[in-house]
mmCIF file of C-alpha atoms and ligand atoms in Angstrom:
data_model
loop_
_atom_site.group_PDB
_atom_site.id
_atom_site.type_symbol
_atom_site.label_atom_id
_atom_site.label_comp_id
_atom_site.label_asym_id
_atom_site.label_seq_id
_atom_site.Cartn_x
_atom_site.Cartn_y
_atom_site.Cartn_z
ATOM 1 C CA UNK H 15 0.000 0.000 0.000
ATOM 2 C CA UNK H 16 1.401 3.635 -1.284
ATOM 3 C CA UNK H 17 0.740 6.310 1.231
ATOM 4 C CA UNK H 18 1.849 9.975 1.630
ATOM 5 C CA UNK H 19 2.837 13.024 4.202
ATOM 6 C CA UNK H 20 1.366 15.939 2.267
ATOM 7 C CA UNK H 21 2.021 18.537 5.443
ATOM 8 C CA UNK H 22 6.073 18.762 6.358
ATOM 9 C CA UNK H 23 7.934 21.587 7.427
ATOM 10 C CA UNK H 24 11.779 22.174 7.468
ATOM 11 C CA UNK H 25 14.244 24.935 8.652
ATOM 12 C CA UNK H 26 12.953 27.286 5.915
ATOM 13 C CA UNK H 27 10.366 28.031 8.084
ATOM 14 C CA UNK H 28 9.678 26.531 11.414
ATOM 15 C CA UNK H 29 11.049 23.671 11.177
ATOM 16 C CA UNK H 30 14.511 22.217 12.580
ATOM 17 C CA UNK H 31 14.619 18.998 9.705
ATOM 18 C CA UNK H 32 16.821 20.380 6.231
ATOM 19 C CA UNK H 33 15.009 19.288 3.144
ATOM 20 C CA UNK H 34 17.368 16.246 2.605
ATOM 21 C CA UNK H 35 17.225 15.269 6.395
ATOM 22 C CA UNK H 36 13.261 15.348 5.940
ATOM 23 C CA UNK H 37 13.508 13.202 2.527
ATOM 24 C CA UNK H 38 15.436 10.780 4.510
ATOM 25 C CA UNK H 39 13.303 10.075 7.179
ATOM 26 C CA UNK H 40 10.177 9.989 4.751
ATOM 27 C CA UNK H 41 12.102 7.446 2.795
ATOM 28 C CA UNK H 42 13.327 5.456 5.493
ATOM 29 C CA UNK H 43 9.507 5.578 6.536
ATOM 30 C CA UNK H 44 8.394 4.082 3.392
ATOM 31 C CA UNK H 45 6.266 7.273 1.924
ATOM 32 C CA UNK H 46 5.759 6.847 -1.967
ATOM 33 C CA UNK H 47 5.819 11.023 -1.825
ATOM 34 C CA UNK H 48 5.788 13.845 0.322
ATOM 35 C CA UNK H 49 4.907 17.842 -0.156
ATOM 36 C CA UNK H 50 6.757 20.238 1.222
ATOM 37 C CA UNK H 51 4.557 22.748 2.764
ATOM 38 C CA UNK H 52 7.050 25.941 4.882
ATOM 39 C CA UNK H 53 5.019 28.714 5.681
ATOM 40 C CA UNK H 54 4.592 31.710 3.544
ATOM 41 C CA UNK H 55 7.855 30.467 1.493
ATOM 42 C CA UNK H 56 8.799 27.810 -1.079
ATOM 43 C CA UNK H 57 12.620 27.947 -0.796
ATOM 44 C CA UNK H 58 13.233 24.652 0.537
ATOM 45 C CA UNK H 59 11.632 23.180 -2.435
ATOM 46 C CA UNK H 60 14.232 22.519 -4.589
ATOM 47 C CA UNK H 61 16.382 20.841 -2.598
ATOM 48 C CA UNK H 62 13.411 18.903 -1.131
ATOM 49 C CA UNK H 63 12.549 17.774 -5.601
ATOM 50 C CA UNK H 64 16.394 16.775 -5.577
ATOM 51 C CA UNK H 65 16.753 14.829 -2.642
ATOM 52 C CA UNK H 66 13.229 13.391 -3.897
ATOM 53 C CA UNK H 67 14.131 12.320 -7.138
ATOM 54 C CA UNK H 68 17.168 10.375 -5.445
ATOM 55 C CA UNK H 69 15.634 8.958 -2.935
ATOM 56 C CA UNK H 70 13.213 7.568 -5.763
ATOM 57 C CA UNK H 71 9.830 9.533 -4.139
ATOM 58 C CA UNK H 72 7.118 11.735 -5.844
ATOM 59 C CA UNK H 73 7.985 15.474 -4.923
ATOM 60 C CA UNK H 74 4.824 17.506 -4.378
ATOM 61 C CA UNK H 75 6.002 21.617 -4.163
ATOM 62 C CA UNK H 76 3.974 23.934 -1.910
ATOM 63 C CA UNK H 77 3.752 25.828 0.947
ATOM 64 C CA UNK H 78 1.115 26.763 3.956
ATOM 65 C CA UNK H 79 -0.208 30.515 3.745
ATOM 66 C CA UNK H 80 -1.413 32.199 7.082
ATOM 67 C CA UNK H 81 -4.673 33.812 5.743
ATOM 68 C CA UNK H 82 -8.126 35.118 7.377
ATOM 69 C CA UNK H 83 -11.426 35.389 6.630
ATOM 70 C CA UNK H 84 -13.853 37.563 8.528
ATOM 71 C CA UNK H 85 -11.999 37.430 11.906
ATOM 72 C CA UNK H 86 -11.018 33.721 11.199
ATOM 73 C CA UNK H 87 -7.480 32.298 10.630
ATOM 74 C CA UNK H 88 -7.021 29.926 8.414
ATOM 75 C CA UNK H 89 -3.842 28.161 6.965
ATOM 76 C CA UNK H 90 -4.306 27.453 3.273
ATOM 77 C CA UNK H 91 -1.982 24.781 1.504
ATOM 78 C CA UNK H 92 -0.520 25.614 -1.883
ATOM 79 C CA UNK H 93 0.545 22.818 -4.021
ATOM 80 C CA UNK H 94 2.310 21.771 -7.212
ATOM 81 C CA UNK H 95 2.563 25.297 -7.504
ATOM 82 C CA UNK H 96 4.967 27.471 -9.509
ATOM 83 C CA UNK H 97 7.834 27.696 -7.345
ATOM 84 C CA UNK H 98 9.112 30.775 -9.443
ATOM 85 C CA UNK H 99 5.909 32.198 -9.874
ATOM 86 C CA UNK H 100 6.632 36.030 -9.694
ATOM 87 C CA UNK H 101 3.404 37.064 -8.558
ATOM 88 C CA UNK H 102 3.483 34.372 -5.534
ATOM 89 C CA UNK H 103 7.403 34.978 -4.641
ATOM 90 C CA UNK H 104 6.501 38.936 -4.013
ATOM 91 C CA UNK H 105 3.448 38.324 -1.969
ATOM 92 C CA UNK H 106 5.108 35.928 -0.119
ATOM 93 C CA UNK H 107 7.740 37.996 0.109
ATOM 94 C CA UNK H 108 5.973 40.945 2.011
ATOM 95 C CA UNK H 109 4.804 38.563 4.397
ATOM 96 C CA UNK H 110 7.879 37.137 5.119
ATOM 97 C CA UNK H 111 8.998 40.695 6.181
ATOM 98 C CA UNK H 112 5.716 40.807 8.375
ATOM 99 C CA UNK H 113 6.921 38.225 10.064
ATOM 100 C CA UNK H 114 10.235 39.585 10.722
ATOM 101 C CA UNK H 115 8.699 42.687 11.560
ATOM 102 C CA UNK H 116 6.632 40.778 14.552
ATOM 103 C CA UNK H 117 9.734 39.262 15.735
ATOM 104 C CA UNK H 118 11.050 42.321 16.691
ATOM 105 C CA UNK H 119 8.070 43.681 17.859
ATOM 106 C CA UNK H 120 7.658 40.322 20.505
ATOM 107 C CA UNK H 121 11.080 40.561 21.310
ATOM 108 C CA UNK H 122 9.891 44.470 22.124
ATOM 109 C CA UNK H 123 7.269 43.305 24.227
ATOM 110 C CA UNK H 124 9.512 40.337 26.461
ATOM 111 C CA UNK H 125 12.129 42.964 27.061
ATOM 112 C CA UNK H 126 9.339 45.393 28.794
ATOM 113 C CA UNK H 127 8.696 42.692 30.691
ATOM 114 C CA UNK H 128 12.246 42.583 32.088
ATOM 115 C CA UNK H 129 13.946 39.626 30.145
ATOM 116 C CA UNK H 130 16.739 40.339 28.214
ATOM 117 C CA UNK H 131 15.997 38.162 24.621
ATOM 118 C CA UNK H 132 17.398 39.726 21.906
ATOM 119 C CA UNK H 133 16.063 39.901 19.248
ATOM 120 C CA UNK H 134 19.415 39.194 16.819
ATOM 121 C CA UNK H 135 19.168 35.818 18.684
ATOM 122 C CA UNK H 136 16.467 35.148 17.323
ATOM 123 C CA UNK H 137 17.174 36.243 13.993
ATOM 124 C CA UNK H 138 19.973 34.129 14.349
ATOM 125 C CA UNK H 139 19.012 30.772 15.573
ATOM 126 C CA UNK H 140 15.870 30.826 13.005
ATOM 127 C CA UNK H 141 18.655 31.908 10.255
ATOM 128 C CA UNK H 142 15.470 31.849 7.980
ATOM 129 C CA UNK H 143 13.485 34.355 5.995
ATOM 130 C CA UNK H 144 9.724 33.459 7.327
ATOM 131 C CA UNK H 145 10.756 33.174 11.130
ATOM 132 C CA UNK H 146 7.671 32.638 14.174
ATOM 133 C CA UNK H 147 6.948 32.194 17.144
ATOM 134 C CA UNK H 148 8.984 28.886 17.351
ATOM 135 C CA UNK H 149 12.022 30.662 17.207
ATOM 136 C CA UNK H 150 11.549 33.545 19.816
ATOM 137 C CA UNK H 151 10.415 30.321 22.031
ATOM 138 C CA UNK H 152 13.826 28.191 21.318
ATOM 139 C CA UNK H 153 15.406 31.113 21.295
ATOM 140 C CA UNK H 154 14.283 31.893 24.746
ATOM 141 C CA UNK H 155 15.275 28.192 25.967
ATOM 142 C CA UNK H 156 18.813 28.339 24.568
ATOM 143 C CA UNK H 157 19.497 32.162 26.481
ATOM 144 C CA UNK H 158 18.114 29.841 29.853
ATOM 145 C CA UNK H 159 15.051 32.734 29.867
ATOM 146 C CA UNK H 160 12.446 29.670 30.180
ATOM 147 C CA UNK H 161 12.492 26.090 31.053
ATOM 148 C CA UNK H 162 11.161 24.835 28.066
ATOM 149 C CA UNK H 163 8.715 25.881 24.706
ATOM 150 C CA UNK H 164 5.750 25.058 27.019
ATOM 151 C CA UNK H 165 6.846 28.024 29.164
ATOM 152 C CA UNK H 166 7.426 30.434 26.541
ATOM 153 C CA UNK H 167 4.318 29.853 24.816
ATOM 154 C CA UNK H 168 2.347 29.757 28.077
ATOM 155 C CA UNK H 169 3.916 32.944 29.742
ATOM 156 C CA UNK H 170 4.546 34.882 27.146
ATOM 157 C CA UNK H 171 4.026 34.201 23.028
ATOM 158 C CA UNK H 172 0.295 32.255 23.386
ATOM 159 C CA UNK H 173 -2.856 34.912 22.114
ATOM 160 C CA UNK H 174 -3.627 36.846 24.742
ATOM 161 C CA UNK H 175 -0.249 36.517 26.777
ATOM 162 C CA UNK H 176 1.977 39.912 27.007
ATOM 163 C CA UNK H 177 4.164 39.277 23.744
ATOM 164 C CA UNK H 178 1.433 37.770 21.643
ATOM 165 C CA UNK H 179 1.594 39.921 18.385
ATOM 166 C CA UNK H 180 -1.291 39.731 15.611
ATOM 167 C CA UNK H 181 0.139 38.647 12.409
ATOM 168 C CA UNK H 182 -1.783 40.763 9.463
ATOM 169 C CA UNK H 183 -2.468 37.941 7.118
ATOM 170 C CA UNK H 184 -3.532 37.967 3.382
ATOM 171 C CA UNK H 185 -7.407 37.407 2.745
ATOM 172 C CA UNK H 186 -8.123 33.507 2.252
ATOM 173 C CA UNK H 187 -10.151 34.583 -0.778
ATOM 174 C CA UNK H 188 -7.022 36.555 -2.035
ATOM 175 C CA UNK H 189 -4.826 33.376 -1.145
ATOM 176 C CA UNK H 190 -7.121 30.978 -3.154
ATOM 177 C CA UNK H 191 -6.531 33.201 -5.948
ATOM 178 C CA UNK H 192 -2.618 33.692 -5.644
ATOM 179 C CA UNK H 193 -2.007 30.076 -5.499
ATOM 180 C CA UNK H 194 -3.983 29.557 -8.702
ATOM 181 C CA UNK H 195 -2.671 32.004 -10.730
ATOM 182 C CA UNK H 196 0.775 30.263 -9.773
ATOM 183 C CA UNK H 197 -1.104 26.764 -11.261
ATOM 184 C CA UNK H 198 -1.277 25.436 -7.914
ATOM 185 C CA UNK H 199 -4.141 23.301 -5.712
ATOM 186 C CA UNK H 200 -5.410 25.352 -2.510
ATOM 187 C CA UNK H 201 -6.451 23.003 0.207
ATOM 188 C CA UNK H 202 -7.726 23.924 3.902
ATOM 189 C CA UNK H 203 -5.245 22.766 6.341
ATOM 190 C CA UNK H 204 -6.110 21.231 9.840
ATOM 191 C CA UNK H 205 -10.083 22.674 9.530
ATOM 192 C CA UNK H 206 -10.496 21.014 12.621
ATOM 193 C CA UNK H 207 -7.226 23.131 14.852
ATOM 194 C CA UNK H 208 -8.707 26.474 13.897
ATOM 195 C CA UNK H 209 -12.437 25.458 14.181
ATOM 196 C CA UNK H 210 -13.262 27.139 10.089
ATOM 197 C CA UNK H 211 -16.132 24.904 9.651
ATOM 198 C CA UNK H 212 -18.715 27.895 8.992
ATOM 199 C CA UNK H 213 -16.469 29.683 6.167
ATOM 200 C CA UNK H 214 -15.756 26.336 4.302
ATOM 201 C CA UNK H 215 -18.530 27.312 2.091
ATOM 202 C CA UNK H 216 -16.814 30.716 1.275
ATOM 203 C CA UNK H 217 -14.043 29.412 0.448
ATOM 204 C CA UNK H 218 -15.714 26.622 -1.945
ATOM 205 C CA UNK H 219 -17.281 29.363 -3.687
ATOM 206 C CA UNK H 220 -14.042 31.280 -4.278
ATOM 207 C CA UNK H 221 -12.699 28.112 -5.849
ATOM 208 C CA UNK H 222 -11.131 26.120 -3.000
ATOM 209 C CA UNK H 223 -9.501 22.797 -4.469
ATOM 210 C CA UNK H 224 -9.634 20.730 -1.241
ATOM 211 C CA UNK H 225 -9.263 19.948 2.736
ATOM 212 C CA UNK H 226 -7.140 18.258 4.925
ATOM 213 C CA UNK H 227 -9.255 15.444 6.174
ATOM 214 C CA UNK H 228 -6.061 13.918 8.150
ATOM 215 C CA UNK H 229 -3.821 15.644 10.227
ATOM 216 C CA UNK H 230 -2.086 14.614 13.764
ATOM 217 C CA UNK H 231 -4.529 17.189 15.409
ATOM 218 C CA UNK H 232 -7.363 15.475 14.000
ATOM 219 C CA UNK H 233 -9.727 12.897 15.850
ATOM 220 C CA UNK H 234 -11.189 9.833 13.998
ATOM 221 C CA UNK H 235 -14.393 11.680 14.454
ATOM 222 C CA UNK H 236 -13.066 15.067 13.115
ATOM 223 C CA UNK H 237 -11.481 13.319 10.065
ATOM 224 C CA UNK H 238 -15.068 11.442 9.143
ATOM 225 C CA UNK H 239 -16.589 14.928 9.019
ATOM 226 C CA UNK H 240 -14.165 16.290 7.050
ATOM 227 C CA UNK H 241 -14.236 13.126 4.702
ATOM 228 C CA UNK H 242 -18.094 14.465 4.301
ATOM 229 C CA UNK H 243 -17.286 17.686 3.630
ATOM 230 C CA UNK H 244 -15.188 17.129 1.308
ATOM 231 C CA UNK H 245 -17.536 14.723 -0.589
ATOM 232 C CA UNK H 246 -20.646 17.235 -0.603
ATOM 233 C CA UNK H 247 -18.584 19.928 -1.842
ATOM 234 C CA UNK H 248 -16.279 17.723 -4.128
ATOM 235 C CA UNK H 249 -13.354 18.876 -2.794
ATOM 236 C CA UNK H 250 -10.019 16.810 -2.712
ATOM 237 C CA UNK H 251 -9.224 14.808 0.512
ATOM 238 C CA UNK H 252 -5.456 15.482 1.774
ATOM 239 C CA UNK H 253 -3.466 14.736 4.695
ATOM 240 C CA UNK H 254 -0.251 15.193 6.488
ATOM 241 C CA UNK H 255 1.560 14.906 9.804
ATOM 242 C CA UNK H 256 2.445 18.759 10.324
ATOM 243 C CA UNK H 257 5.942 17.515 11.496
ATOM 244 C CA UNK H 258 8.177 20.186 12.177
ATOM 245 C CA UNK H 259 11.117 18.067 13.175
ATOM 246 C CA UNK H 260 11.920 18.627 16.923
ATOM 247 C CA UNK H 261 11.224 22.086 16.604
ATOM 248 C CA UNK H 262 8.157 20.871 19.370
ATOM 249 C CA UNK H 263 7.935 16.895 20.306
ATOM 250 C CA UNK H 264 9.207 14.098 18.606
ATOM 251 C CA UNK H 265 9.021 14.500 14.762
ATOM 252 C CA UNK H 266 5.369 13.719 13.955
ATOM 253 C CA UNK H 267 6.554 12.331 10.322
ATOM 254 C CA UNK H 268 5.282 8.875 10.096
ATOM 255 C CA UNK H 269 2.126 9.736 12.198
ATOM 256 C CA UNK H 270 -0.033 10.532 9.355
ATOM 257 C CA UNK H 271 -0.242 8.438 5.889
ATOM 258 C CA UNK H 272 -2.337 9.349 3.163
ATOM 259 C CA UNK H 273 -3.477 6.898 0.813
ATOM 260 C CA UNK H 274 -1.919 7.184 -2.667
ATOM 261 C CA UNK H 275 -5.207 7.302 -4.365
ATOM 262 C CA UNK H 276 -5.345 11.017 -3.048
ATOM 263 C CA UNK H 277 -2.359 11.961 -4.020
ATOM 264 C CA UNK H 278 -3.605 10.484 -7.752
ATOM 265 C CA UNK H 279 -6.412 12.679 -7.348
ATOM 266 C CA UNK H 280 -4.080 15.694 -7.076
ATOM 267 C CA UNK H 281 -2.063 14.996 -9.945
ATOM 268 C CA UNK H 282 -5.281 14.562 -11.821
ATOM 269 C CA UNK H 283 -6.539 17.985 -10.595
ATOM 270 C CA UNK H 284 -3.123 19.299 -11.600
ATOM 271 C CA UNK H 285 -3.643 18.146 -14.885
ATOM 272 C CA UNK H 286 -7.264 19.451 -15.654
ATOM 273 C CA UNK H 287 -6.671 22.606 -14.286
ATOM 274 C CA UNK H 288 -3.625 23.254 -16.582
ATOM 275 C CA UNK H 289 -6.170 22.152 -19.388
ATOM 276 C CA UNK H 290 -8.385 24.689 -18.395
ATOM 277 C CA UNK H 291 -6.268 27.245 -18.133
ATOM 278 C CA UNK H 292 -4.569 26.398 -22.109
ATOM 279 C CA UNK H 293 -7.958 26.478 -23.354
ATOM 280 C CA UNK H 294 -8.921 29.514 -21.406
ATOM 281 C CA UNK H 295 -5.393 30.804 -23.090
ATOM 282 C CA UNK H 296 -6.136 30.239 -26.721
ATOM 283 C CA UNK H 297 -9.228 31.859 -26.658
HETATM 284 P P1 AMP Y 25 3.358 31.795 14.100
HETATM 285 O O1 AMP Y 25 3.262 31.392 12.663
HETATM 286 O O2 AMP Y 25 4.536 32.654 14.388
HETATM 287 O O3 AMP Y 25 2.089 32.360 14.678
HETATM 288 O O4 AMP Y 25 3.649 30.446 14.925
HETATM 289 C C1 AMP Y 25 2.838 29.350 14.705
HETATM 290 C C2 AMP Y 25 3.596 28.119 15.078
HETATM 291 O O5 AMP Y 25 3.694 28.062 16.502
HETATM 292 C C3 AMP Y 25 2.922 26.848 14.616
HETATM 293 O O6 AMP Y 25 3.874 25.956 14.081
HETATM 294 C C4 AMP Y 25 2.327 26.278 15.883
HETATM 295 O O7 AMP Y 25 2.257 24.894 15.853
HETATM 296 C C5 AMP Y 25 3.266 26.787 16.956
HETATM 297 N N1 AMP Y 25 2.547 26.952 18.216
HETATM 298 C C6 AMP Y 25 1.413 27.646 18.404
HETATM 299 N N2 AMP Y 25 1.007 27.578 19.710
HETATM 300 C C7 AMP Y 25 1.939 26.796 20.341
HETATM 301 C C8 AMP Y 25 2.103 26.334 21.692
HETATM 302 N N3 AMP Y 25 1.223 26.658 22.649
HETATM 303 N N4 AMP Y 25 3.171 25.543 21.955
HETATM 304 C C9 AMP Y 25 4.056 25.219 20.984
HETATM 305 N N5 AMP Y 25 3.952 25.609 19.702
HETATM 306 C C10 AMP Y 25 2.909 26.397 19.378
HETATM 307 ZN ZN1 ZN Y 26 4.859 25.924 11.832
HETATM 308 FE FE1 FE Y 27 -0.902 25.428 10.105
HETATM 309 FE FE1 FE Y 28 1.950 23.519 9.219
#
C-alpha cells in the first residue's frame, strides 16, 4: 500500500529537519511522496525535488499561507505550484517581512517585561526568511530565559499573553486566488485546529480545491466529518503529519499516511486545471 505526508515543514520556516534530512526520514519511513509545505515560502523546495528524485519519491512543491477570513485564521496549503511564480514569490515575500517585523516587535514586548531576549538571537538561531513564534520560544530556551517551549508559549508568546503579536495575514479569498494564478491546488489545512467549519462554504465558492481530512490534530471523528465535507462539496481529501522536526515533540513524520489514491487525485486535478487554463489561453 502507497501512502503519503502531504504537510512537512523544514528549517525554511519553522522547522529544525533540512530538506534532505526530511527526505530521509520519509524514505526510510516508506512514503511513496511527500509535499513540502514551509510557511509563507517555497525555498526549501528545490532541494526537497532533488533529494526526492534520489531517494526515488514523488515530490509535491507547496507551501502553507497564514490567511483570514472575517476574523477567522485559516492556513491554506498551496501545491504543485509554480515555485518561481513572480506574482506568488513577491506576496510571499511581504509577508515574510511581516513576520520579521513581529519578531522584533515580541522581542519588544519580552524585554518590557524585564527579560533580556534579543532579538538578533532570534534572527539568528531561526537563520530563515519566514521566522515565528517557534524561534523567539527556542530562542528563549537556549538564552536559559524559560524552562522549556511550554513556558514560553504559556507565559509569554500564546494569544492573549503579554508578547502575543497579531500577524496581518492575506485574505483567504485573495490566497485561493494567488495560489492559482501560480497553477497550484489550494487546500484547507487542519479545519479542525482552527475550528473554520462555517467559512468552508466561502471558500468553496471562491474556488477552494480541497481539505485536509487527516492531520495529527485530528480525531477519527473530526477526520469522518471532514471526509463528508469534502464529498458534498467535491473537494479533494489530503493529509499530512504537520511535522516540524523537533522544533516541538518528537518529529510527527510517520504519524499521518495518506493513501496514494489522493495523491492520484491531485495529480489529476493538476492536470485538468492546466487544461483549463490552455484552453482559457487560446481563446
Ligand atoms: P506563528 O506562525 O509565528 O504564529 O507560529 C505558529 C507556530 O507556533 C505553529 O507551528 C504552531 O504549531 C506553533 N505553536 C502555536 N502555539 C503553540 C504552543 N502553545 N506551543 C508550541 N507551539 C505552538
Ligand atoms: Zn509551523
Ligand atoms: Fe498550520
Ligand atoms: Fe503547518
Amino acid at each position: 500500500m502507497k501512502f503519503a505526508d502531504l504537510h512537512l515543514h523544514t528549517l525554511f520556516s519553522d522547522g529544525t529537519f533540512t530538506p534532505e534530512e526530511l527526505v530521509e526520514r520519509a524514505s526510510k519511513l516508506g512514503f511513496a511522496a511527500i509535499a513540502l509545505t514551509d510557511h509563507d515560502t517555497v525555498e526549501g523546495c528545490e532541494r526537497a525535488a532533488t533529494a526526492c528524485a534520489a531517494a526515488k519519491m514523488e515530490f509535491i512543491p507547496g507551501t502553507e499561507l497564514t490567511a483570514e477570513h472575517e476574523d477567522t485564521e485559516v492556513h491554506i496549503l498551496a501545491y504543485l505550484v509554480d515555485t518561481q511564480n513572480k506574482v506568488l514569490l513577491k506576496r510571499i515575500a511581504e509577508f515574510q517581512s511581516v513576520r520579521q517585523n513581529r519578531i522584533r516587535e515580541m522581542v519588544a514586548a519580552i524585554n518590557k517585561l524585564g527579560v533580556p531576549l534579543k532579538a538578533e538571537d532570534v534572527f539568528a538561531l531561526a537563520n530563515c526568511k519566514s521566522p515565528g513564534r517557534p524561534h523567539v520560544a527556542r530562542a528563549m530556551v537556549k538564552a536559559g530565559l524559560v524552562a522549556n517551549l511550554d513556558e514560553a508559549f504559556e507565559r509569554f508568546l500564546k494569544k492573549g499573553r503579554p508578547a502575543w503579536v497579531p500577524k496581518t495575514k492575506m485574505s483567504a479569498l485573495e490566497g485561493v486566488e494567488l495560489i492559482h494564478q501560480a497553477g497550484g491546488l489550494a487546500v484547507m489545512a487542519h479545519p479542525g485546529l482552527n475550528r473554520t467549519d462555517d467559512i468552508i462554504p466561502d471558500l468553496v465558492n471562491a474556488g477552494l480545491d480541497g481539505i485536509e481530512c487527516f492531520h495529527t490534530k485530528h480525531s477519527t471523528v473530526m477526520s469522518e466529518r471532514y471526509l463528508e465535507i469534502a464529498d458534498k462539496y467535491h473537494l479533494l481529501v489530503t493529509g499530512g503529519s504537520d511535522c516540524h522536526g523537533f522544533s516541538k515533540k518528537a518529529p510527527l513524520i510517520g504519524t499521518v499516511k495518506l493513501p496514494y489514491e489522493h495523491v492520484e487525485k491531485l495529480f489529476a486535478a493538476k492536470k485538468s486545471a492546466d487544461e483549463k487554463h490552455r484552453a482559457a489561453a487560446a481563446k
